[in-house]
Structure formats: structure tokens, C-alpha cells
GROMACS .gro file of C-alpha atoms in nm:
model
  434
    1MET     CA    1   0.959  -1.873   3.066
    2PHE     CA    2   1.112  -1.578   2.887
    3ILE     CA    3   0.846  -1.342   2.753
    4ALA     CA    4   0.942  -1.090   2.486
    5HIS     CA    5   0.751  -0.764   2.503
    6ASN     CA    6   0.850  -0.490   2.261
    7ARG     CA    7   0.688  -0.170   2.139
    8PHE     CA    8   0.782  -0.024   1.806
    9LEU     CA    9   0.547   0.278   1.794
   10THR     CA   10   0.813   0.519   1.918
   11ARG     CA   11   0.894   0.600   1.559
   12SER     CA   12   0.673   0.881   1.422
   13LEU     CA   13   0.432   0.791   1.140
   14ALA     CA   14   0.475   1.027   0.844
   15SER     CA   15   0.210   1.113   0.584
   16LEU     CA   16   0.219   0.972   0.234
   17VAL     CA   17   0.091   1.247   0.002
   18LEU     CA   18  -0.104   1.099  -0.288
   19ALA     CA   19  -0.079   1.402  -0.515
   20CYS     CA   20  -0.155   1.210  -0.834
   21ALA     CA   21  -0.433   0.977  -0.724
   22PHE     CA   22  -0.598   1.200  -0.466
   23ALA     CA   23  -0.538   1.553  -0.597
   24SER     CA   24  -0.864   1.686  -0.454
   25THR     CA   25  -0.872   1.500  -0.121
   26ALA     CA   26  -0.688   1.523   0.208
   27ALA     CA   27  -0.349   1.363   0.252
   28ALA     CA   28  -0.348   0.987   0.298
   29LYS     CA   29  -0.111   0.763   0.489
   30ALA     CA   30   0.058   0.434   0.416
   31PHE     CA   31   0.189   0.192   0.678
   32VAL     CA   32   0.389  -0.128   0.660
   33LEU     CA   33   0.311  -0.422   0.890
   34PRO     CA   34   0.649  -0.594   0.863
   35HIS     CA   35   0.566  -0.930   1.019
   36VAL     CA   36   0.239  -1.125   1.022
   37LEU     CA   37   0.260  -1.476   1.168
   38GLU     CA   38  -0.047  -1.700   1.175
   39LYS     CA   39  -0.114  -2.069   1.252
   40SER     CA   40  -0.446  -2.250   1.242
   41GLY     CA   41  -0.634  -2.223   1.571
   42THR     CA   42  -0.670  -1.937   1.815
   43ILE     CA   43  -0.462  -1.869   2.124
   44ASN     CA   44  -0.763  -1.905   2.358
   45THR     CA   45  -0.836  -2.263   2.243
   46THR     CA   46  -0.512  -2.404   2.094
   47GLN     CA   47  -0.172  -2.477   2.246
   48PHE     CA   48   0.143  -2.363   2.067
   49THR     CA   49  -0.022  -2.148   1.806
   50PHE     CA   50   0.011  -1.790   1.678
   51ASP     CA   51  -0.246  -1.516   1.635
   52THR     CA   52  -0.182  -1.181   1.468
   53GLN     CA   53  -0.427  -0.906   1.556
   54LEU     CA   54  -0.468  -0.550   1.428
   55PHE     CA   55  -0.624  -0.262   1.620
   56LEU     CA   56  -0.750   0.039   1.421
   57THR     CA   57  -0.866   0.346   1.615
   58TYR     CA   58  -1.013   0.675   1.495
   59SER     CA   59  -0.982   0.976   1.730
   60GLY     CA   60  -1.106   1.265   1.514
   61GLY     CA   61  -1.333   1.506   1.702
   62LEU     CA   62  -1.259   1.368   2.048
   63ALA     CA   63  -1.151   1.598   2.331
   64GLY     CA   64  -0.815   1.756   2.255
   65VAL     CA   65  -0.785   1.603   1.906
   66GLY     CA   66  -0.794   1.882   1.650
   67SER     CA   67  -1.080   2.094   1.529
   68GLY     CA   68  -1.112   1.980   1.169
   69PRO     CA   69  -1.399   1.784   1.011
   70THR     CA   70  -1.461   1.439   1.157
   71VAL     CA   71  -1.509   1.243   0.837
   72GLY     CA   72  -1.381   0.904   0.951
   73ALA     CA   73  -1.143   0.695   0.745
   74ASP     CA   74  -1.114   0.387   0.525
   75CYS     CA   75  -0.829   0.141   0.594
   76SER     CA   76  -0.732  -0.096   0.310
   77LEU     CA   77  -0.516  -0.393   0.412
   78TYR     CA   78  -0.300  -0.584   0.162
   79LEU     CA   79  -0.136  -0.910   0.277
   80PHE     CA   80   0.166  -1.063   0.101
   81ASP     CA   81   0.334  -1.400   0.131
   82THR     CA   82   0.682  -1.333   0.271
   83ALA     CA   83   0.837  -1.617   0.070
   84THR     CA   84   0.703  -1.510  -0.272
   85GLY     CA   85   0.608  -1.144  -0.237
   86HIS     CA   86   0.274  -1.227  -0.401
   87PRO     CA   87  -0.069  -1.177  -0.240
   88LEU     CA   88  -0.128  -1.420   0.049
   89LEU     CA   89  -0.346  -1.715  -0.057
   90SER     CA   90  -0.575  -1.943   0.144
   91ALA     CA   91  -0.607  -2.321   0.112
   92THR     CA   92  -0.855  -2.265  -0.173
   93SER     CA   93  -0.611  -2.030  -0.356
   94GLN     CA   94  -0.818  -1.722  -0.281
   95GLU     CA   95  -0.642  -1.394  -0.208
   96VAL     CA   96  -0.689  -1.330   0.163
   97CYS     CA   97  -0.664  -0.949   0.147
   98ASN     CA   98  -0.598  -0.766  -0.177
   99PRO     CA   99  -0.736  -0.555  -0.017
  100CYS     CA  100  -0.962  -0.601   0.282
  101THR     CA  101  -1.122  -0.265   0.366
  102PHE     CA  102  -1.233  -0.150   0.711
  103THR     CA  103  -1.425   0.171   0.780
  104LEU     CA  104  -1.381   0.383   1.091
  105GLY     CA  105  -1.622   0.656   1.199
  106THR     CA  106  -1.746   0.857   1.495
  107GLY     CA  107  -2.000   0.606   1.619
  108ALA     CA  108  -2.283   0.764   1.420
  109ASN     CA  109  -2.485   0.538   1.188
  110GLY     CA  110  -2.326   0.232   1.346
  111VAL     CA  111  -1.972   0.308   1.218
  112ALA     CA  112  -1.746   0.245   1.519
  113ARG     CA  113  -1.429   0.429   1.612
  114LYS     CA  114  -1.237   0.106   1.673
  115GLN     CA  115  -1.190  -0.215   1.477
  116SER     CA  116  -1.019  -0.529   1.607
  117ILE     CA  117  -0.908  -0.755   1.322
  118ARG     CA  118  -0.778  -1.109   1.366
  119ILE     CA  119  -0.584  -1.242   1.068
  120ASP     CA  120  -0.699  -1.597   1.148
  121ASP     CA  121  -1.058  -1.487   1.079
  122LEU     CA  122  -0.962  -1.331   0.745
  123ILE     CA  123  -0.783  -1.649   0.632
  124THR     CA  124  -1.072  -1.869   0.745
  125ALA     CA  125  -1.327  -1.654   0.561
  126LYS     CA  126  -1.134  -1.702   0.235
  127GLY     CA  127  -1.094  -2.080   0.251
  128GLY     CA  128  -0.884  -2.150   0.560
  129PHE     CA  129  -0.543  -2.308   0.619
  130THR     CA  130  -0.401  -2.592   0.413
  131ASP     CA  131  -0.354  -2.800   0.731
  132ALA     CA  132  -0.343  -2.750   1.106
  133SER     CA  133   0.039  -2.745   1.115
  134GLN     CA  134   0.078  -2.477   0.848
  135VAL     CA  135   0.237  -2.152   0.963
  136MET     CA  136   0.171  -1.855   0.737
  137HIS     CA  137   0.447  -1.593   0.719
  138ALA     CA  138   0.326  -1.268   0.570
  139SER     CA  139   0.371  -0.892   0.565
  140GLY     CA  140   0.116  -0.622   0.506
  141VAL     CA  141   0.060  -0.273   0.376
  142MET     CA  142  -0.222  -0.056   0.510
  143GLN     CA  143  -0.346   0.240   0.303
  144VAL     CA  144  -0.553   0.492   0.501
  145THR     CA  145  -0.770   0.753   0.327
  146GLY     CA  146  -1.008   1.013   0.464
  147ASP     CA  147  -0.904   1.169   0.796
  148ALA     CA  148  -0.584   0.965   0.802
  149ASP     CA  149  -0.404   1.190   1.050
  150ASN     CA  150  -0.640   1.078   1.326
  151VAL     CA  151  -0.606   0.701   1.268
  152ALA     CA  152  -0.379   0.489   1.491
  153ILE     CA  153  -0.273   0.136   1.392
  154ASP     CA  154  -0.108  -0.130   1.606
  155CYS     CA  155  -0.027  -0.493   1.534
  156PHE     CA  156   0.055  -0.779   1.774
  157VAL     CA  157   0.170  -1.137   1.727
  158VAL     CA  158   0.075  -1.352   2.027
  159ASN     CA  159   0.211  -1.704   2.085
  160SER     CA  160   0.018  -1.942   2.312
  161HIS     CA  161   0.220  -2.206   2.496
  162THR     CA  162   0.060  -2.456   2.734
  163SER     CA  163  -0.266  -2.265   2.782
  164ALA     CA  164  -0.460  -1.950   2.702
  165PHE     CA  165  -0.288  -1.780   2.995
  166ASP     CA  166   0.066  -1.893   2.908
  167LEU     CA  167   0.148  -1.643   2.635
  168SER     CA  168   0.428  -1.438   2.485
  169GLU     CA  169   0.358  -1.131   2.277
  170CYS     CA  170   0.547  -0.919   2.028
  171SER     CA  171   0.420  -0.584   1.907
  172VAL     CA  172   0.529  -0.532   1.546
  173GLY     CA  173   0.371  -0.188   1.517
  174ALA     CA  174   0.298  -0.011   1.193
  175HIS     CA  175   0.581   0.177   1.026
  176GLU     CA  176   0.593   0.459   0.776
  177ILE     CA  177   0.667   0.392   0.413
  178GLY     CA  178   0.765   0.751   0.331
  179THR     CA  179   0.667   1.018   0.084
  180ALA     CA  180   0.586   0.885  -0.261
  181PRO     CA  181   0.718   1.084  -0.559
  182CYS     CA  182   0.466   1.177  -0.826
  183PRO     CA  183   0.558   1.054  -1.077
  184PRO     CA  184   0.832   0.832  -0.926
  185VAL     CA  185   1.175   0.982  -0.985
  186ALA     CA  186   1.525   0.893  -0.877
  187SER     CA  187   1.563   0.979  -0.509
  188THR     CA  188   1.845   1.005  -0.257
  189LYS     CA  189   1.945   0.672  -0.112
  190ARG     CA  190   1.824   0.588   0.238
  191VAL     CA  191   2.066   0.429   0.483
  192PHE     CA  192   1.975   0.232   0.797
  193VAL     CA  193   2.176   0.085   1.082
  194LEU     CA  194   2.058  -0.254   1.214
  195PRO     CA  195   2.196  -0.224   1.566
  196HIS     CA  196   2.188  -0.588   1.672
  197VAL     CA  197   2.221  -0.912   1.479
  198LEU     CA  198   2.218  -1.246   1.664
  199GLU     CA  199   2.234  -1.588   1.500
  200LYS     CA  200   2.303  -1.935   1.638
  201SER     CA  201   2.363  -2.248   1.433
  202GLY     CA  202   2.040  -2.440   1.377
  203THR     CA  203   1.693  -2.313   1.296
  204ILE     CA  204   1.403  -2.257   1.534
  205SER     CA  205   1.191  -2.506   1.336
  206ASN     CA  206   1.413  -2.802   1.427
  207THR     CA  207   1.653  -2.696   1.706
  208GLN     CA  208   1.583  -2.629   2.073
  209PHE     CA  209   1.728  -2.321   2.240
  210THR     CA  210   1.856  -2.146   1.931
  211PHE     CA  211   1.821  -1.803   1.768
  212ASP     CA  212   1.717  -1.704   1.417
  213SER     CA  213   1.750  -1.348   1.284
  214ASP     CA  214   1.551  -1.218   0.987
  215VAL     CA  215   1.564  -0.879   0.813
  216LEU     CA  216   1.229  -0.820   0.642
  217CYS     CA  217   1.207  -0.571   0.354
  218THR     CA  218   0.863  -0.464   0.229
  219TYR     CA  219   0.779  -0.243  -0.069
  220GLY     CA  220   0.448  -0.051  -0.056
  221GLY     CA  221   0.465   0.172  -0.363
  222GLY     CA  222   0.203   0.134  -0.634
  223LEU     CA  223  -0.085   0.015  -0.414
  224SER     CA  224  -0.431   0.169  -0.407
  225GLY     CA  225  -0.337   0.444  -0.650
  226VAL     CA  226  -0.009   0.532  -0.482
  227PRO     CA  227   0.265   0.603  -0.739
  228GLY     CA  228   0.520   0.324  -0.742
  229GLY     CA  229   0.840   0.216  -0.905
  230ASN     CA  230   1.121  -0.005  -0.781
  231ALA     CA  231   1.386  -0.018  -0.515
  232GLN     CA  232   1.699  -0.211  -0.427
  233VAL     CA  233   1.819  -0.305  -0.078
  234GLN     CA  234   2.189  -0.371  -0.019
  235LEU     CA  235   2.257  -0.541   0.316
  236TYR     CA  236   2.607  -0.530   0.468
  237LEU     CA  237   2.680  -0.742   0.777
  238TYR     CA  238   2.962  -0.675   1.025
  239ASP     CA  239   3.082  -0.844   1.341
  240ASN     CA  240   3.108  -0.653   1.669
  241THR     CA  241   3.458  -0.527   1.584
  242GLY     CA  242   3.339  -0.354   1.267
  243ALA     CA  243   3.500  -0.610   1.034
  244VAL     CA  244   3.291  -0.764   0.756
  245MET     CA  245   3.108  -1.069   0.899
  246ARG     CA  246   3.256  -1.396   0.774
  247GLY     CA  247   3.149  -1.757   0.794
  248SER     CA  248   3.382  -2.055   0.782
  249THR     CA  249   3.523  -1.964   0.440
  250SER     CA  250   3.403  -1.627   0.311
  251GLU     CA  251   3.213  -1.303   0.367
  252VAL     CA  252   2.843  -1.333   0.452
  253CYS     CA  253   2.700  -1.008   0.307
  254ASN     CA  254   2.922  -0.745   0.148
  255PRO     CA  255   2.658  -0.679   0.022
  256CYS     CA  256   2.360  -0.911  -0.019
  257ILE     CA  257   2.112  -0.755  -0.263
  258ALA     CA  258   1.732  -0.768  -0.297
  259SER     CA  259   1.531  -0.601  -0.573
  260LEU     CA  260   1.174  -0.494  -0.491
  261ASP     CA  261   0.888  -0.371  -0.709
  262ALA     CA  262   0.515  -0.422  -0.767
  263THR     CA  263   0.563  -0.792  -0.848
  264THR     CA  264   0.820  -0.871  -0.576
  265ARG     CA  265   0.706  -0.677  -0.272
  266THR     CA  266   0.886  -0.859   0.006
  267HIS     CA  267   1.227  -1.005   0.071
  268ASP     CA  268   1.340  -1.187   0.383
  269PHE     CA  269   1.714  -1.188   0.450
  270LYS     CA  270   1.747  -1.502   0.664
  271LEU     CA  271   2.083  -1.486   0.837
  272GLU     CA  272   2.103  -1.862   0.894
  273ASP     CA  273   2.076  -1.919   0.518
  274LEU     CA  274   2.318  -1.637   0.432
  275ILE     CA  275   2.584  -1.763   0.674
  276THR     CA  276   2.545  -2.116   0.540
  277THR     CA  277   2.522  -2.033   0.168
  278ASN     CA  278   2.747  -1.728   0.132
  279GLY     CA  279   2.982  -1.770   0.425
  280GLY     CA  280   3.037  -2.145   0.402
  281GLY     CA  281   2.872  -2.220   0.736
  282PHE     CA  282   2.926  -2.119   1.097
  283ASP     CA  283   3.282  -2.071   1.220
  284ALA     CA  284   3.144  -2.025   1.573
  285ALA     CA  285   2.829  -2.149   1.742
  286THR     CA  286   2.689  -1.795   1.775
  287LYS     CA  287   2.738  -1.498   1.541
  288LEU     CA  288   2.699  -1.147   1.682
  289GLY     CA  289   2.717  -0.817   1.499
  290PHE     CA  290   2.526  -0.540   1.329
  291GLY     CA  291   2.427  -0.436   0.979
  292ILE     CA  292   2.395  -0.148   0.736
  293ALA     CA  293   2.108  -0.143   0.484
  294VAL     CA  294   2.137   0.092   0.186
  295VAL     CA  295   1.810   0.144  -0.004
  296GLY     CA  296   1.828   0.287  -0.355
  297GLY     CA  297   1.642   0.269  -0.687
  298ALA     CA  298   1.366   0.492  -0.822
  299ASP     CA  299   1.149   0.473  -0.508
  300PRO     CA  300   1.360   0.411  -0.194
  301ASP     CA  301   1.099   0.589   0.019
  302GLY     CA  302   0.854   0.307  -0.053
  303VAL     CA  303   1.062   0.049   0.139
  304ASN     CA  304   1.027  -0.045   0.505
  305ILE     CA  305   1.287  -0.256   0.686
  306GLN     CA  306   1.230  -0.444   1.012
  307GLY     CA  307   1.441  -0.701   1.192
  308PHE     CA  308   1.346  -0.984   1.427
  309VAL     CA  309   1.535  -1.228   1.645
  310VAL     CA  310   1.334  -1.538   1.738
  311ASN     CA  311   1.443  -1.767   2.022
  312SER     CA  312   1.316  -2.126   2.030
  313HIS     CA  313   1.278  -2.293   2.367
  314THR     CA  314   1.147  -2.648   2.402
  315SER     CA  315   0.987  -2.674   2.057
  316PRO     CA  316   0.932  -2.481   1.732
  317PHE     CA  317   0.609  -2.340   1.878
  318ASP     CA  318   0.756  -2.245   2.216
  319LEU     CA  319   0.916  -1.917   2.112
  320SER     CA  320   0.998  -1.565   2.220
  321VAL     CA  321   1.052  -1.281   1.977
  322PHE     CA  322   1.219  -0.945   1.993
  323GLY     CA  323   1.278  -0.688   1.726
  324PHE     CA  324   1.575  -0.479   1.627
  325ASP     CA  325   1.447  -0.159   1.476
  326PRO     CA  326   1.667  -0.019   1.196
  327GLN     CA  327   1.769   0.341   1.262
  328PRO     CA  328   1.763   0.574   0.959
  329ILE     CA  329   2.073   0.784   0.905
  330VAL     CA  330   2.119   1.080   0.675
  331ALA     CA  331   2.294   1.019   0.344
  332ALA     CA  332   2.464   1.356   0.294
  333PRO     CA  333   2.490   1.692   0.472
  334THR     CA  334   2.569   2.034   0.342
  335ALA     CA  335   2.901   2.033   0.526
  336GLY     CA  336   3.067   2.320   0.344
  337VAL     CA  337   3.166   2.313  -0.020
  338PRO     CA  338   3.116   2.001  -0.234
  339ASP     CA  339   3.402   1.791  -0.370
  340GLN     CA  340   3.622   1.988  -0.607
  341SER     CA  341   3.899   1.864  -0.830
  342GLY     CA  342   4.238   2.019  -0.757
  343LEU     CA  343   4.443   1.985  -0.443
  344VAL     CA  344   4.281   1.678  -0.280
  345ARG     CA  345   4.304   1.360  -0.484
  346SER     CA  346   4.130   1.129  -0.235
  347LEU     CA  347   4.008   1.088   0.123
  348ARG     CA  348   3.894   0.765   0.287
  349GLY     CA  349   3.831   0.654   0.646
  350SER     CA  350   3.878   0.301   0.781
  351PRO     CA  351   3.746   0.092   0.939
  352ASN     CA  352   3.404   0.203   0.829
  353PRO     CA  353   3.178   0.144   1.021
  354ALA     CA  354   3.412   0.218   1.312
  355ARG     CA  355   3.392   0.116   1.677
  356SER     CA  356   3.674   0.334   1.815
  357SER     CA  357   3.939   0.529   1.623
  358VAL     CA  358   3.941   0.599   1.249
  359GLU     CA  359   4.241   0.630   1.021
  360PHE     CA  360   4.193   0.871   0.731
  361ALA     CA  361   4.401   0.797   0.422
  362LEU     CA  362   4.451   1.106   0.207
  363ASP     CA  363   4.640   1.201  -0.105
  364LEU     CA  364   4.737   1.557  -0.203
  365GLU     CA  365   4.833   1.687  -0.545
  366ARG     CA  366   5.099   1.909  -0.384
  367GLY     CA  367   5.214   2.029  -0.043
  368SER     CA  368   4.967   2.273   0.114
  369ASP     CA  369   4.800   2.399   0.429
  370VAL     CA  370   4.487   2.186   0.476
  371ASP     CA  371   4.198   2.144   0.718
  372LEU     CA  372   4.048   1.802   0.800
  373ALA     CA  373   3.725   1.848   0.998
  374LEU     CA  374   3.433   1.630   1.107
  375PHE     CA  375   3.068   1.731   1.064
  376ASP     CA  376   2.742   1.585   1.189
  377THR     CA  377   2.442   1.525   0.961
  378ALA     CA  378   2.310   1.876   1.025
  379GLY     CA  379   2.632   2.022   0.884
  380ARG     CA  380   2.770   2.129   1.223
  381ARG     CA  381   3.146   2.108   1.273
  382VAL     CA  382   3.202   1.876   1.570
  383ALA     CA  383   3.578   1.814   1.559
  384THR     CA  384   3.898   1.936   1.396
  385ILE     CA  385   4.104   1.630   1.309
  386PHE     CA  386   4.401   1.810   1.152
  387HIS     CA  387   4.487   2.170   1.067
  388GLY     CA  388   4.827   2.258   0.924
  389HIS     CA  389   5.072   2.185   0.643
  390ARG     CA  390   5.083   1.848   0.466
  391ALA     CA  391   5.336   1.728   0.211
  392ALA     CA  392   5.236   1.616  -0.138
  393GLY     CA  393   5.132   1.256  -0.196
  394PRO     CA  394   4.963   0.994   0.023
  395GLY     CA  395   4.949   1.004   0.402
  396THR     CA  396   4.735   0.916   0.702
  397VAL     CA  397   4.573   1.104   0.991
  398GLN     CA  398   4.422   0.942   1.303
  399TRP     CA  399   4.094   1.048   1.467
  400ASN     CA  400   4.030   0.925   1.823
  401GLY     CA  401   3.646   0.930   1.812
  402ARG     CA  402   3.616   1.247   2.021
  403ASP     CA  403   3.471   1.590   1.957
  404ALA     CA  404   3.637   1.931   1.986
  405ALA     CA  405   3.588   1.930   2.365
  406GLY     CA  406   3.742   1.584   2.406
  407ALA     CA  407   3.413   1.405   2.470
  408LYS     CA  408   3.337   1.073   2.300
  409LEU     CA  409   3.097   1.123   2.012
  410ALA     CA  410   2.762   0.946   2.003
  411SER     CA  411   2.675   0.673   1.754
  412GLY     CA  412   2.573   0.800   1.414
  413VAL     CA  413   2.685   0.913   1.072
  414TYR     CA  414   2.952   1.179   1.038
  415PHE     CA  415   3.125   1.342   0.743
  416ALA     CA  416   3.495   1.423   0.720
  417ARG     CA  417   3.596   1.705   0.487
  418LEU     CA  418   3.953   1.767   0.379
  419SER     CA  419   3.990   2.112   0.224
  420GLY     CA  420   4.266   2.336   0.100
  421ALA     CA  421   4.303   2.651  -0.105
  422ASP     CA  422   4.159   2.513  -0.429
  423GLY     CA  423   4.000   2.178  -0.358
  424SER     CA  424   3.818   1.958  -0.106
  425ARG     CA  425   3.696   1.603  -0.056
  426LEU     CA  426   3.408   1.469   0.159
  427THR     CA  427   3.375   1.115   0.295
  428LYS     CA  428   3.114   0.949   0.518
  429VAL     CA  429   3.195   0.760   0.838
  430VAL     CA  430   2.948   0.543   1.030
  431TYR     CA  431   3.058   0.560   1.394
  432LEU     CA  432   2.925   0.296   1.638
  433PRO     CA  433   3.129   0.313   1.960
  434ASN     CA  434   3.114   0.028   2.210
   0.00000   0.00000   0.00000
């Protein structure tokens, strides 16, 4: 049996500074738990079920861990129904966690350094599951106050198969939300690459040996005193060649849009549904590609994005899961002077995203000596694409995907700048070589 085993804690967890709500206290942190999957029964007693478990650990004051005060921490967990974005409800319509609060300490006065939390127990305590076959899909936000810098959070979804020792496990980690503005103000857009998208016709709930891909978006602003606002996620899907992904009749996502705020905190882009509804169905049994997610609105830093591919085996409860972790990319560098009206009318690169070479279409007001250069996100010049005289009007210049030394550039975001004596133009290129 294929067992998926992934760790997502390689991404650093950044602080969320609660300047408005906690002006006199230490910095707090906010984490997103992008995927909580729970079915009635526990993995040690029930075949083909799911358990989601959280581990909270406080390390303040231990050997080698800082010299500040060891004050412990409070961890407040909010759980949301993935389908509605509203607080997760039990069979008796009680809110399961809105929030549930767990205290960590140093071991003094009976306050332990570690807490193990099973979501099944939280649901049962608030009224239980509607029926034994119900699968709850949720996401969570964890707010940590006190000595938040010394708190570690991990989250696992474990699937039992034929016995308590026949298991598959997926670590879904705990991911940063970002720095909250106070008060919320318009912020630079955030851009992510989803490096791998895999979808096969049929859903894991009714089809053996198939794949389902989901892109989960969670908004954490406005909870527990954190300033909040709204955000919008635009999802673009491409096939492996860099062309816009299409179904049988039309484009799948160019883009697909989700709006998030305090009343709609989650959105699940289900690729099976998008291919069927937007693209007119599958034109091939399996769709492969990648995605770009652009997050804007008043509070883009409050959004977390996580992707999952789930593979069904012999039944809907015989599954393996792996995650594709969106990679953040910088929206704009300080690559020389900004756009200026004058000589350069326009500059555009295609295809974009690109897998190999890029053709830059440009248009000049008049003939002139110009410089077309490529910069990385730190503003460093990495390649000279063209340097010399160009005639007035439209034209094209090819870039072969290599740097100034002739080496193939790494995947990432780059910026091309066309400049002349009295004008320049900057354009962004997402480069994802094979």
C-alpha cells in the first residue's frame, strides 16, 4: 500500500503583531491549519476512518531556548466548515471550537508544556457526529498569545485502513498568516506558485484509483482581536507547457475567483468541479499542470493557501494524501527606475508563465538606443537580453532562459526592463523551466 508522508514545517512561521489589540503585551502569532479531516471513530478501534490530531509544545526556559521570561502561552483554536466558511457545528448544532483554548506552561502548578488534542474528542464533547459515515472537512486558525515565539504547533491527519497498524499519515503543519495591518489598509498583492496540480476524471468518493486535487484558501484576519478586512484570491491554472489549462470546450481557470472575509473564511477550489463546470469536462483522463494564485484586497496577508492531492485506492476510505505547498514569489522589485512615459510605449513577455524561451513584444515611440535587461526579485541584473539600436514601432526580442554567463536560470519570478534615454517599461515574467 502506498503511504503518503509529508512534512510542511520547512516554511518559517512569522509573527503576527497585534498592535491594536495587544498594545501593551508581547507579540502574538497566528497560524492556519489548512486541512482538518475527521470521521466518527478513532484509528485505534475503527477501520477506514480519519483522525486529526494537534500537538502544542512550549519550550520557553529550556536549555538553549532564550533567556527571556517563561510565561507560558494560551492557544485559541477556531474551526471552520470548509464548505460554508462558518464555524464547524456538531450534530446538535453547537459550535465545536469558536474558540477552544489550551494553556501551555512550564510544568509548574500542573500546567504542562505539551498538549495533544484530538479533533474527534472536541466534536464528541459538543454533541458528536450526525452519523457514523459523516466525514467532516474543516480548516482552522490558531491564535497564540503570551510567549508565542516559544510555541510549536503541528497537525496530522491519519487514515486507518484494515487495522490500527495499517495506517497512512499526512502532516498538514501550521502555516503563517502574515503581518496584520492596524488598521487594515490596502497592501501589495501576494503571488504564489502551485508547483503541481494532478486531477483524474472521477472523484475519490465514488471512483477507485483516482486523484482529486483541492486548493484550500483560509482567511484568519479579524479573529481574537486581530485586525481584519477582506481579501480576494485569483487562481490561474496552466498545463505543463505553460498554456492556460482547458477542458473539453473552454478554459478552466483564467482566473477563478474567491472572495474571503470574516463571514466567508474558507474557499475550496476543487479541480474536478472546475474542470467539469468551467472547462466543459475532461478532454483527457488525467490533467497535469501547475497554478498561480494572486491574493489581493485590503488584507492579503491574512490569507493562507494550501494544496492537496488525494489518491483513492480500493474505496473512498482507503486513501493516500500528499500536499503541494504554494511557493510565495515577490510582486515587484526595485529594478532601476519605474515606468516612465516617453520612449517605450509597451513591453510584454509571452508565454507567461514560461517553460523555456520568452518572446518580448515591445513598441517604441521612435528609433533609439535601448537596453532590455532581466532582474531577479532582489533587483540584481541577471541577464542582458538586448543592447543596441531599435527602430520605431513594434518589434520582438527573444530570451533563451539563460543568465549573463549562459547558465539556465532557476525557477522563479523575474522582471524585464526596457529602458532608453527618456523612458522605460517593466514587466514581470514567471519562469518555470522543465
